[in-house]
Amino acid sequence: MAGGRASCAGFGLIAMDFSPQTNLSIGDDIYQLASRLFPICRSITGPGVRETLAVMAETISLAVHDVPSGRQVFDWVVPPEWRISGATILDASGRKIVDFADSNLHVMGYSIPVRRTMTRSELEPHIHTAPDQPDAIPYRTSYYQPNWGFCLAHNRWQEAGDGPFEVVIDSHFHEGSLTYGTFTHKGTSERDVLFSAHICHPSMANDNCSGLAVLAHVAQALRGRTTWYNYHFLFAPGTIGALCWLQENEQHLHRLDHGLVVSCLGDSGGPTYKRSRQGNAVIDRIMAQVECDGRKASLQDFSPYGYDERQFCSPGFNLPVGLLQRSAHGSFPQYHTSDDNLSFITPGDLQASYRMIMDVIDILEADYVPVNLSPKGEPQLGRRGLYSATGGHRTAPPDTLACLWVLNLADGNHSLLDMAERSGVPFATLADSARRLREIQLLT
Ligand code: ZN
């Protein structure tokens, strides 16, 4: 039935943009931003997150928030800040087996400092490889359990010899802060929409850079556009960063009507949408309507594993927030390896994901509950130019059919989204018909 809000006077005057995307360079711009973010060594804290936010701040004016190490955040504690300046494994002849300078995936995130000479069998438990992808470097972290490790191509480790090895991890912990970024586009109402992407993965293009870069450009696109909703963008380290934001904004969460966590937006798969915990929130219904490159999303029910929708949909919040991805995390072989690089994402796919999110915003902004002003019998559309003067057609032309659906369901109990679901007519077509019917005073 009716969606997030009732009909409101003057609402239909807000400009909608359902025109096809004409700015073909936007995908290139998004890709370029992702490329700049890619090399930065990110973790859940540390200079990489700040550097990432600084690069993104060239596209949108971000607010940067620091939460001190040691702060209690619900059941969690903000960890000490982690910095790493280098790490190597040298064999007995001084040959470099691993150098952190070659890839920031080479060291397990949050590794404690190490400086030791070790046999192969002593080192082995600290080595992570992906034997089924022997040339890829896997991604590993140990944020909350003091540990250390190296990640390297399986083939590299197989040819590393028997040692002994000189092992160095030059890392450092201190009481600093966790950093996250936000951007708010102010609307005319007091209702909120959230878009969120994690900012804690090192060099991985699809699982991190794509979401950050797409959302930065969505935020930029909202500038200069009058919206009904406030749009909040959150760029925070996974789990602990989202929890920090939830704690900081807990008193405003009752205003949050819709939300999307995004990730993996740059590959050619999907789209894939995981519903919110509520299961039938307006955002869940919208995501069943919108398309990406002409394809509707494959829909998954909520499950408590994935990205920060886990936190937004925890029972104490139960917010209407779903997860949008192209290929689902864990479903593609490049996931969490060095193969998730800039050749795995494309400008065209990033642009299609961007366009899909803009279509979501268009629906959020355009959805309302219209009322038929001539509800007794069908109004005579022919004399108003909305119905063919020649009768006898087997089926109604699409435009006419859309007008008929709008008029029939505009009983004050159906939003345009309800109508799209019931009729199978695309939302944008119904919204256009409603606009035309308003112009000839058949609809409020
Ligand atoms: Zn990930």
Tab-separated table of C-alpha atoms and ligand atoms in Angstrom:
chain	number	residue	atom	x	y	z
A	1	MET	CA	0.000	0.000	0.000
A	2	ALA	CA	0.984	3.614	0.290
A	3	GLY	CA	4.704	4.148	0.604
A	4	GLY	CA	6.786	6.291	2.875
A	5	ARG	CA	4.579	9.336	2.932
A	6	ALA	CA	1.195	10.662	1.930
A	7	SER	CA	0.480	13.090	-0.841
A	8	CYS	CA	1.629	16.582	0.000
A	9	ALA	CA	0.606	19.835	-1.598
A	10	GLY	CA	3.018	21.186	-4.129
A	11	PHE	CA	5.100	18.068	-3.987
A	12	GLY	CA	4.606	17.267	-7.647
A	13	LEU	CA	6.379	20.488	-8.551
A	14	ILE	CA	9.753	19.092	-7.566
A	15	ALA	CA	11.727	18.552	-10.748
A	16	MET	CA	12.257	14.931	-11.695
A	17	ASP	CA	14.925	13.654	-13.995
A	18	PHE	CA	13.831	10.457	-15.678
A	19	SER	CA	15.662	11.261	-18.877
A	20	PRO	CA	18.224	8.711	-20.051
A	21	GLN	CA	21.769	9.348	-18.892
A	22	THR	CA	23.387	11.596	-21.449
A	23	ASN	CA	26.612	12.423	-19.641
A	24	LEU	CA	28.731	9.582	-21.002
A	25	SER	CA	31.831	10.835	-19.234
A	26	ILE	CA	30.473	10.224	-15.738
A	27	GLY	CA	31.668	6.607	-15.833
A	28	ASP	CA	35.149	7.813	-16.721
A	29	ASP	CA	35.083	10.325	-13.866
A	30	ILE	CA	33.994	7.634	-11.403
A	31	TYR	CA	36.667	5.264	-12.697
A	32	GLN	CA	39.295	7.971	-12.389
A	33	LEU	CA	38.360	8.591	-8.745
A	34	ALA	CA	38.434	4.852	-8.027
A	35	SER	CA	41.892	4.712	-9.651
A	36	ARG	CA	43.179	7.440	-7.356
A	37	LEU	CA	41.789	5.685	-4.288
A	38	PHE	CA	43.056	2.254	-5.297
A	39	PRO	CA	46.738	2.465	-4.261
A	40	ILE	CA	46.050	3.928	-0.805
A	41	CYS	CA	46.746	1.572	2.109
A	42	ARG	CA	43.480	1.635	4.040
A	43	SER	CA	42.527	-0.137	7.227
A	44	ILE	CA	39.884	0.496	9.876
A	45	THR	CA	42.041	3.314	11.265
A	46	GLY	CA	45.154	5.177	10.244
A	47	PRO	CA	46.445	7.614	7.665
A	48	GLY	CA	45.067	5.665	4.676
A	49	VAL	CA	41.482	6.415	5.687
A	50	ARG	CA	42.281	10.116	6.071
A	51	GLU	CA	44.099	10.210	2.740
A	52	THR	CA	41.130	8.502	1.079
A	53	LEU	CA	38.731	11.061	2.527
A	54	ALA	CA	41.049	13.876	1.414
A	55	VAL	CA	40.974	12.609	-2.177
A	56	MET	CA	37.196	12.243	-2.072
A	57	ALA	CA	36.890	15.750	-0.649
A	58	GLU	CA	38.052	17.048	-4.038
A	59	THR	CA	34.725	15.782	-5.427
A	60	ILE	CA	32.377	16.509	-2.484
A	61	SER	CA	32.806	18.603	0.643
A	62	LEU	CA	33.099	15.967	3.327
A	63	ALA	CA	32.800	16.382	7.063
A	64	VAL	CA	35.513	14.340	8.768
A	65	HIS	CA	34.785	12.798	12.178
A	66	ASP	CA	37.346	11.394	14.609
A	67	VAL	CA	36.426	8.963	17.376
A	68	PRO	CA	39.200	8.425	19.920
A	69	SER	CA	40.799	5.028	20.443
A	70	GLY	CA	39.404	3.313	23.501
A	71	ARG	CA	35.899	4.710	23.217
A	72	GLN	CA	33.146	2.226	24.002
A	73	VAL	CA	30.755	1.910	21.054
A	74	PHE	CA	27.882	-0.381	21.995
A	75	ASP	CA	29.567	-3.773	22.554
A	76	TRP	CA	32.789	-2.698	20.812
A	77	VAL	CA	35.803	-0.549	21.652
A	78	VAL	CA	37.509	1.704	19.093
A	79	PRO	CA	40.901	0.040	18.610
A	80	PRO	CA	44.247	1.781	18.706
A	81	GLU	CA	45.325	3.394	15.468
A	82	TRP	CA	47.492	1.228	13.204
A	83	ARG	CA	50.272	2.478	10.996
A	84	ILE	CA	52.672	0.503	8.850
A	85	SER	CA	55.763	1.825	7.160
A	86	GLY	CA	57.158	-1.345	5.591
A	87	ALA	CA	57.461	-5.117	5.748
A	88	THR	CA	59.692	-7.669	4.071
A	89	ILE	CA	60.626	-11.330	4.068
A	90	LEU	CA	64.211	-11.973	2.915
A	91	ASP	CA	65.626	-15.427	2.255
A	92	ALA	CA	69.091	-16.581	3.370
A	93	SER	CA	70.712	-14.998	0.322
A	94	GLY	CA	69.045	-11.641	0.970
A	95	ARG	CA	66.534	-12.095	-1.861
A	96	LYS	CA	63.197	-10.390	-1.210
A	97	ILE	CA	60.369	-12.914	-1.059
A	98	VAL	CA	57.835	-10.272	-0.077
A	99	ASP	CA	57.968	-6.493	0.032
A	100	PHE	CA	55.030	-4.486	1.383
A	101	ALA	CA	56.099	-1.715	-0.990
A	102	ASP	CA	54.926	-3.885	-3.916
A	103	SER	CA	51.402	-4.412	-2.597
A	104	ASN	CA	49.639	-3.262	0.551
A	105	LEU	CA	47.846	-6.616	0.582
A	106	HIS	CA	51.121	-8.332	1.497
A	107	VAL	CA	50.692	-7.724	5.231
A	108	MET	CA	47.703	-8.896	7.237
A	109	GLY	CA	45.829	-5.795	8.379
A	110	TYR	CA	46.626	-4.768	11.962
A	111	SER	CA	49.734	-6.978	12.100
A	112	ILE	CA	51.796	-6.387	15.237
A	113	PRO	CA	55.460	-5.461	14.697
A	114	VAL	CA	57.899	-8.327	14.029
A	115	ARG	CA	61.662	-8.551	13.571
A	116	ARG	CA	62.903	-12.132	13.645
A	117	THR	CA	64.893	-14.818	11.890
A	118	MET	CA	62.660	-17.825	11.306
A	119	THR	CA	62.717	-21.262	9.736
A	120	ARG	CA	60.177	-22.073	7.061
A	121	SER	CA	58.127	-24.170	9.476
A	122	GLU	CA	58.111	-21.347	12.051
A	123	LEU	CA	57.020	-18.839	9.431
A	124	GLU	CA	54.478	-21.090	7.723
A	125	PRO	CA	51.581	-20.478	10.200
A	126	HIS	CA	51.874	-16.739	9.463
A	127	ILE	CA	51.724	-17.170	5.674
A	128	HIS	CA	48.396	-16.824	3.860
A	129	THR	CA	48.080	-17.930	0.251
A	130	ALA	CA	45.224	-18.876	-2.075
A	131	PRO	CA	46.287	-22.253	-3.523
A	132	ASP	CA	43.363	-22.315	-5.948
A	133	GLN	CA	44.425	-18.910	-7.319
A	134	PRO	CA	48.176	-19.423	-7.084
A	135	ASP	CA	49.204	-16.064	-8.563
A	136	ALA	CA	46.855	-13.888	-6.501
A	137	ILE	CA	47.587	-12.276	-3.126
A	138	PRO	CA	44.753	-12.908	-0.662
A	139	TYR	CA	43.443	-10.249	1.753
A	140	ARG	CA	43.507	-10.964	5.494
A	141	THR	CA	43.016	-8.890	8.644
A	142	SER	CA	43.172	-9.406	12.394
A	143	TYR	CA	41.746	-6.223	13.869
A	144	TYR	CA	40.742	-7.346	17.321
A	145	GLN	CA	43.141	-10.262	18.003
A	146	PRO	CA	46.847	-9.350	18.237
A	147	ASN	CA	48.532	-11.328	15.472
A	148	TRP	CA	50.715	-10.893	12.434
A	149	GLY	CA	50.906	-12.398	8.994
A	150	PHE	CA	51.968	-12.098	5.397
A	151	CYS	CA	49.780	-12.649	2.365
A	152	LEU	CA	51.393	-13.676	-0.887
A	153	ALA	CA	50.902	-15.564	-4.106
A	154	HIS	CA	50.911	-19.297	-3.510
A	155	ASN	CA	53.461	-19.812	-6.295
A	156	ARG	CA	55.758	-17.232	-4.713
A	157	TRP	CA	55.709	-19.050	-1.388
A	158	GLN	CA	56.273	-22.435	-3.046
A	159	GLU	CA	59.467	-21.184	-4.664
A	160	ALA	CA	60.709	-19.296	-1.587
A	161	GLY	CA	63.046	-22.086	-0.397
A	162	ASP	CA	63.593	-23.423	3.112
A	163	GLY	CA	64.951	-20.332	4.786
A	164	PRO	CA	65.983	-19.211	7.271
A	165	PHE	CA	64.061	-16.016	6.601
A	166	GLU	CA	64.579	-12.504	7.885
A	167	VAL	CA	61.081	-11.331	8.749
A	168	VAL	CA	60.290	-7.673	9.388
A	169	ILE	CA	56.978	-5.923	9.909
A	170	ASP	CA	57.524	-2.284	10.728
A	171	SER	CA	54.128	-1.447	12.210
A	172	HIS	CA	53.048	0.758	15.077
A	173	PHE	CA	49.993	1.183	17.310
A	174	HIS	CA	49.042	4.296	19.206
A	175	GLU	CA	46.080	5.866	20.946
A	176	GLY	CA	44.791	7.916	18.028
A	177	SER	CA	41.362	7.842	16.489
A	178	LEU	CA	39.035	6.183	14.055
A	179	THR	CA	38.102	8.459	11.174
A	180	TYR	CA	35.002	8.488	9.028
A	181	GLY	CA	33.536	10.924	6.520
A	182	THR	CA	30.008	12.165	5.923
A	183	PHE	CA	28.286	14.343	3.379
A	184	THR	CA	24.736	15.635	3.711
A	185	HIS	CA	22.552	17.002	0.943
A	186	LYS	CA	19.814	18.954	2.663
A	187	GLY	CA	16.256	18.489	1.443
A	188	THR	CA	13.092	20.408	2.189
A	189	SER	CA	11.689	17.848	4.648
A	190	GLU	CA	12.872	16.372	7.938
A	191	ARG	CA	13.075	12.831	6.541
A	192	ASP	CA	16.360	11.086	5.843
A	193	VAL	CA	17.919	8.699	3.341
A	194	LEU	CA	21.276	7.012	3.982
A	195	PHE	CA	23.873	5.818	1.498
A	196	SER	CA	26.854	4.038	2.995
A	197	ALA	CA	30.088	2.502	1.705
A	198	HIS	CA	32.940	1.028	3.730
A	199	ILE	CA	36.333	2.717	3.571
A	200	CYS	CA	38.608	0.152	5.231
A	201	HIS	CA	39.902	-2.129	2.479
A	202	PRO	CA	43.383	-1.612	1.034
A	203	SER	CA	43.999	-1.951	-2.704
A	204	MET	CA	40.822	-3.608	-3.921
A	205	ALA	CA	38.931	-1.937	-6.724
A	206	ASN	CA	35.487	-3.506	-6.727
A	207	ASP	CA	35.199	-4.301	-3.027
A	208	ASN	CA	35.801	-0.778	-1.834
A	209	CYS	CA	36.933	1.808	-4.370
A	210	SER	CA	33.893	1.319	-6.618
A	211	GLY	CA	31.375	2.047	-3.860
A	212	LEU	CA	33.268	5.088	-2.603
A	213	ALA	CA	33.700	6.546	-6.078
A	214	VAL	CA	30.104	5.924	-7.213
A	215	LEU	CA	28.609	7.429	-4.046
A	216	ALA	CA	30.895	10.461	-4.243
A	217	HIS	CA	29.522	11.162	-7.708
A	218	VAL	CA	25.926	10.513	-6.630
A	219	ALA	CA	26.450	13.068	-3.864
A	220	GLN	CA	27.952	15.488	-6.351
A	221	ALA	CA	24.995	15.010	-8.695
A	222	LEU	CA	22.590	16.070	-5.936
A	223	ARG	CA	24.228	19.463	-5.636
A	224	GLY	CA	21.975	22.054	-7.123
A	225	ARG	CA	18.999	19.716	-7.101
A	226	THR	CA	16.046	20.465	-4.833
A	227	THR	CA	15.020	17.290	-3.016
A	228	TRP	CA	12.364	16.458	-0.484
A	229	TYR	CA	14.605	14.090	1.478
A	230	ASN	CA	17.866	14.803	3.238
A	231	TYR	CA	20.508	12.514	1.748
A	232	HIS	CA	23.246	11.379	4.115
A	233	PHE	CA	26.383	9.750	2.745
A	234	LEU	CA	28.566	7.741	5.106
A	235	PHE	CA	32.105	6.591	4.335
A	236	ALA	CA	33.197	4.636	7.387
A	237	PRO	CA	35.390	1.666	8.240
A	238	GLY	CA	33.402	-1.571	8.262
A	239	THR	CA	31.524	-2.539	11.423
A	240	ILE	CA	33.222	-0.295	13.992
A	241	GLY	CA	32.866	2.823	11.815
A	242	ALA	CA	29.185	2.169	11.115
A	243	LEU	CA	28.647	1.582	14.830
A	244	CYS	CA	30.352	4.897	15.651
A	245	TRP	CA	27.994	6.660	13.227
A	246	LEU	CA	24.949	4.883	14.662
A	247	GLN	CA	25.939	5.866	18.185
A	248	GLU	CA	26.566	9.467	17.190
A	249	ASN	CA	23.248	9.734	15.293
A	250	GLU	CA	21.038	7.500	17.389
A	251	GLN	CA	18.635	10.303	18.329
A	252	HIS	CA	17.953	11.053	14.633
A	253	LEU	CA	17.442	7.499	13.397
A	254	HIS	CA	13.647	7.751	13.716
A	255	ARG	CA	13.809	10.087	10.709
A	256	LEU	CA	15.604	7.530	8.518
A	257	ASP	CA	13.079	6.252	5.971
A	258	HIS	CA	15.345	4.508	3.466
A	259	GLY	CA	18.947	3.376	3.162
A	260	LEU	CA	21.369	1.532	0.926
A	261	VAL	CA	24.728	0.046	1.712
A	262	VAL	CA	26.690	-0.295	-1.518
A	263	SER	CA	29.731	-2.317	-2.500
A	264	CYS	CA	31.170	-4.076	-5.548
A	265	LEU	CA	29.586	-1.650	-8.037
A	266	GLY	CA	32.220	-1.792	-10.777
A	267	ASP	CA	32.032	-5.279	-12.300
A	268	SER	CA	29.708	-6.431	-15.049
A	269	GLY	CA	27.665	-8.903	-12.971
A	270	GLY	CA	24.387	-8.512	-11.158
A	271	PRO	CA	22.830	-6.308	-10.017
A	272	THR	CA	22.223	-8.058	-6.718
A	273	TYR	CA	20.052	-6.629	-3.969
A	274	LYS	CA	19.812	-7.973	-0.444
A	275	ARG	CA	16.654	-6.840	1.302
A	276	SER	CA	16.629	-5.090	4.634
A	277	ARG	CA	15.795	-7.085	7.734
A	278	GLN	CA	12.285	-5.639	7.514
A	279	GLY	CA	11.968	-7.444	4.180
A	280	ASN	CA	9.256	-5.262	2.646
A	281	ALA	CA	10.534	-1.758	3.286
A	282	VAL	CA	9.940	0.827	0.574
A	283	ILE	CA	13.622	0.608	-0.398
A	284	ASP	CA	13.231	-3.169	-0.799
A	285	ARG	CA	10.279	-2.597	-3.097
A	286	ILE	CA	12.030	0.118	-5.085
A	287	MET	CA	15.068	-2.094	-5.614
A	288	ALA	CA	12.763	-4.696	-7.168
A	289	GLN	CA	11.666	-2.081	-9.725
A	290	VAL	CA	14.853	-0.340	-10.842
A	291	GLU	CA	17.152	-1.719	-13.515
A	292	CYS	CA	20.861	-1.660	-14.151
A	293	ASP	CA	21.882	-1.855	-17.800
A	294	GLY	CA	18.378	-3.129	-18.567
A	295	ARG	CA	18.493	-5.849	-15.910
A	296	LYS	CA	16.489	-5.992	-12.713
A	297	ALA	CA	18.328	-7.034	-9.576
A	298	SER	CA	18.389	-10.592	-8.396
A	299	LEU	CA	16.822	-10.321	-4.956
A	300	GLN	CA	18.113	-11.950	-1.811
A	301	ASP	CA	16.455	-12.045	1.568
A	302	PHE	CA	18.258	-10.463	4.476
A	303	SER	CA	20.951	-12.495	6.176
A	304	PRO	CA	23.189	-11.286	9.003
A	305	TYR	CA	26.412	-11.619	7.002
A	306	GLY	CA	27.861	-9.087	4.587
A	307	TYR	CA	28.606	-5.393	4.965
A	308	ASP	CA	27.316	-2.723	7.323
A	309	GLU	CA	23.667	-3.555	6.674
A	310	ARG	CA	24.428	-6.023	9.487
A	311	GLN	CA	24.742	-3.099	11.879
A	312	PHE	CA	21.916	-0.950	10.462
A	313	CYS	CA	19.637	-4.016	10.522
A	314	SER	CA	20.644	-5.237	13.977
A	315	PRO	CA	17.493	-5.702	16.063
A	316	GLY	CA	18.082	-2.626	18.223
A	317	PHE	CA	17.980	-0.436	15.081
A	318	ASN	CA	16.143	-2.518	12.460
A	319	LEU	CA	16.512	0.252	9.914
A	320	PRO	CA	15.126	-0.005	6.377
A	321	VAL	CA	18.576	-0.437	4.820
A	322	GLY	CA	19.446	-2.974	2.114
A	323	LEU	CA	22.624	-3.907	0.274
A	324	LEU	CA	23.220	-3.145	-3.410
A	325	GLN	CA	26.001	-4.866	-5.284
A	326	ARG	CA	26.668	-5.899	-8.874
A	327	SER	CA	28.261	-9.325	-8.294
A	328	ALA	CA	27.629	-10.358	-4.706
A	329	HIS	CA	30.645	-10.362	-2.368
A	330	GLY	CA	32.334	-13.731	-2.229
A	331	SER	CA	30.727	-14.871	-5.480
A	332	PHE	CA	33.539	-13.862	-7.839
A	333	PRO	CA	37.064	-15.312	-7.776
A	334	GLN	CA	38.713	-11.879	-7.620
A	335	TYR	CA	36.957	-11.121	-4.302
A	336	HIS	CA	39.378	-10.301	-1.460
A	337	THR	CA	42.456	-10.876	-3.608
A	338	SER	CA	44.903	-8.778	-5.589
A	339	ASP	CA	42.912	-9.738	-8.709
A	340	ASP	CA	40.210	-7.302	-7.546
A	341	ASN	CA	42.187	-4.585	-9.291
A	342	LEU	CA	41.533	-1.729	-11.685
A	343	SER	CA	41.246	-4.058	-14.669
A	344	PHE	CA	38.310	-5.817	-12.986
A	345	ILE	CA	36.127	-2.688	-12.919
A	346	THR	CA	35.088	-0.607	-15.929
A	347	PRO	CA	33.789	2.932	-16.487
A	348	GLY	CA	30.692	1.538	-18.193
A	349	ASP	CA	29.764	-0.716	-15.285
A	350	LEU	CA	30.431	2.027	-12.729
A	351	GLN	CA	28.225	4.357	-14.735
A	352	ALA	CA	25.414	1.795	-14.908
A	353	SER	CA	25.564	1.357	-11.122
A	354	TYR	CA	25.583	5.127	-10.650
A	355	ARG	CA	22.576	5.470	-12.950
A	356	MET	CA	20.711	2.785	-11.022
A	357	ILE	CA	21.221	4.647	-7.738
A	358	MET	CA	20.116	7.915	-9.364
A	359	ASP	CA	16.980	6.100	-10.511
A	360	VAL	CA	16.365	5.049	-6.901
A	361	ILE	CA	16.623	8.698	-5.864
A	362	ASP	CA	14.254	9.690	-8.666
A	363	ILE	CA	11.664	7.217	-7.385
A	364	LEU	CA	12.111	8.305	-3.764
A	365	GLU	CA	11.570	11.888	-4.807
A	366	ALA	CA	8.703	11.245	-7.218
A	367	ASP	CA	6.647	8.744	-5.257
A	368	TYR	CA	3.416	10.092	-3.829
A	369	VAL	CA	-0.268	9.198	-3.448
A	370	PRO	CA	-2.268	10.829	-6.256
A	371	VAL	CA	-6.041	11.213	-6.123
A	372	ASN	CA	-8.364	10.908	-9.130
A	373	LEU	CA	-10.590	14.005	-9.317
A	374	SER	CA	-13.080	12.313	-11.636
A	375	PRO	CA	-13.426	8.877	-10.055
A	376	LYS	CA	-17.001	8.037	-11.115
A	377	GLY	CA	-16.519	6.170	-14.346
A	378	GLU	CA	-13.469	6.695	-16.524
A	379	PRO	CA	-12.931	10.331	-17.422
A	380	GLN	CA	-13.198	10.881	-21.167
A	381	LEU	CA	-9.539	10.891	-22.149
A	382	GLY	CA	-10.182	11.163	-25.897
A	383	ARG	CA	-11.368	14.732	-25.721
A	384	ARG	CA	-8.337	15.565	-23.631
A	385	GLY	CA	-5.938	14.078	-26.200
A	386	LEU	CA	-4.921	11.126	-24.043
A	387	TYR	CA	-6.886	8.403	-25.830
A	388	SER	CA	-6.944	7.358	-29.465
A	389	ALA	CA	-9.970	8.757	-31.287
A	390	THR	CA	-10.221	5.473	-33.199
A	391	GLY	CA	-11.736	2.630	-31.182
A	392	GLY	CA	-11.399	-1.133	-31.616
A	393	HIS	CA	-7.710	-1.657	-30.841
A	394	ARG	CA	-6.870	-5.069	-29.364
A	395	THR	CA	-4.762	-3.509	-26.591
A	396	ALA	CA	-4.263	-0.015	-25.251
A	397	PRO	CA	-1.081	1.777	-26.297
A	398	PRO	CA	1.426	1.881	-23.401
A	399	ASP	CA	0.901	5.577	-22.646
A	400	THR	CA	-2.856	5.161	-22.513
A	401	LEU	CA	-2.583	2.051	-20.398
A	402	ALA	CA	-0.351	3.894	-17.912
A	403	CYS	CA	-2.913	6.726	-17.661
A	404	LEU	CA	-5.697	4.202	-17.102
A	405	TRP	CA	-3.759	2.472	-14.333
A	406	VAL	CA	-2.986	5.762	-12.603
A	407	LEU	CA	-6.613	6.916	-12.778
A	408	ASN	CA	-7.926	3.568	-11.595
A	409	LEU	CA	-5.593	3.221	-8.620
A	410	ALA	CA	-5.590	6.905	-7.662
A	411	ASP	CA	-8.140	6.317	-4.913
A	412	GLY	CA	-5.979	7.857	-2.222
A	413	ASN	CA	-4.724	4.480	-1.054
A	414	HIS	CA	-2.031	3.780	-3.656
A	415	SER	CA	1.308	5.439	-4.185
A	416	LEU	CA	2.915	5.455	-7.618
A	417	LEU	CA	5.188	2.659	-6.345
A	418	ASP	CA	2.122	0.610	-5.391
A	419	MET	CA	0.793	1.225	-8.898
A	420	ALA	CA	4.057	0.146	-10.537
A	421	GLU	CA	4.007	-3.101	-8.545
A	422	ARG	CA	0.385	-3.842	-9.316
A	423	SER	CA	0.380	-2.839	-12.995
A	424	GLY	CA	3.828	-3.943	-14.094
A	425	VAL	CA	4.167	-0.541	-15.785
A	426	PRO	CA	7.582	1.059	-15.101
A	427	PHE	CA	7.530	3.665	-12.338
A	428	ALA	CA	8.904	6.383	-14.618
A	429	THR	CA	6.086	5.813	-17.147
A	430	LEU	CA	3.461	6.048	-14.405
A	431	ALA	CA	5.092	9.162	-12.973
A	432	ASP	CA	5.000	10.779	-16.408
A	433	SER	CA	1.336	9.832	-16.871
A	434	ALA	CA	0.496	11.247	-13.450
A	435	ARG	CA	2.219	14.480	-14.414
A	436	ARG	CA	0.145	14.717	-17.606
A	437	LEU	CA	-3.068	13.926	-15.718
A	438	ARG	CA	-2.261	16.631	-13.180
A	439	GLU	CA	-1.729	19.135	-15.985
A	440	ILE	CA	-5.280	18.522	-17.224
A	441	GLN	CA	-6.688	18.637	-13.685
A	442	LEU	CA	-7.734	15.003	-13.512
A	443	LEU	CA	-5.410	14.267	-10.630
A	444	THR	CA	-4.128	15.979	-7.543
B	1	ZN	ZN	35.452	-6.947	1.720
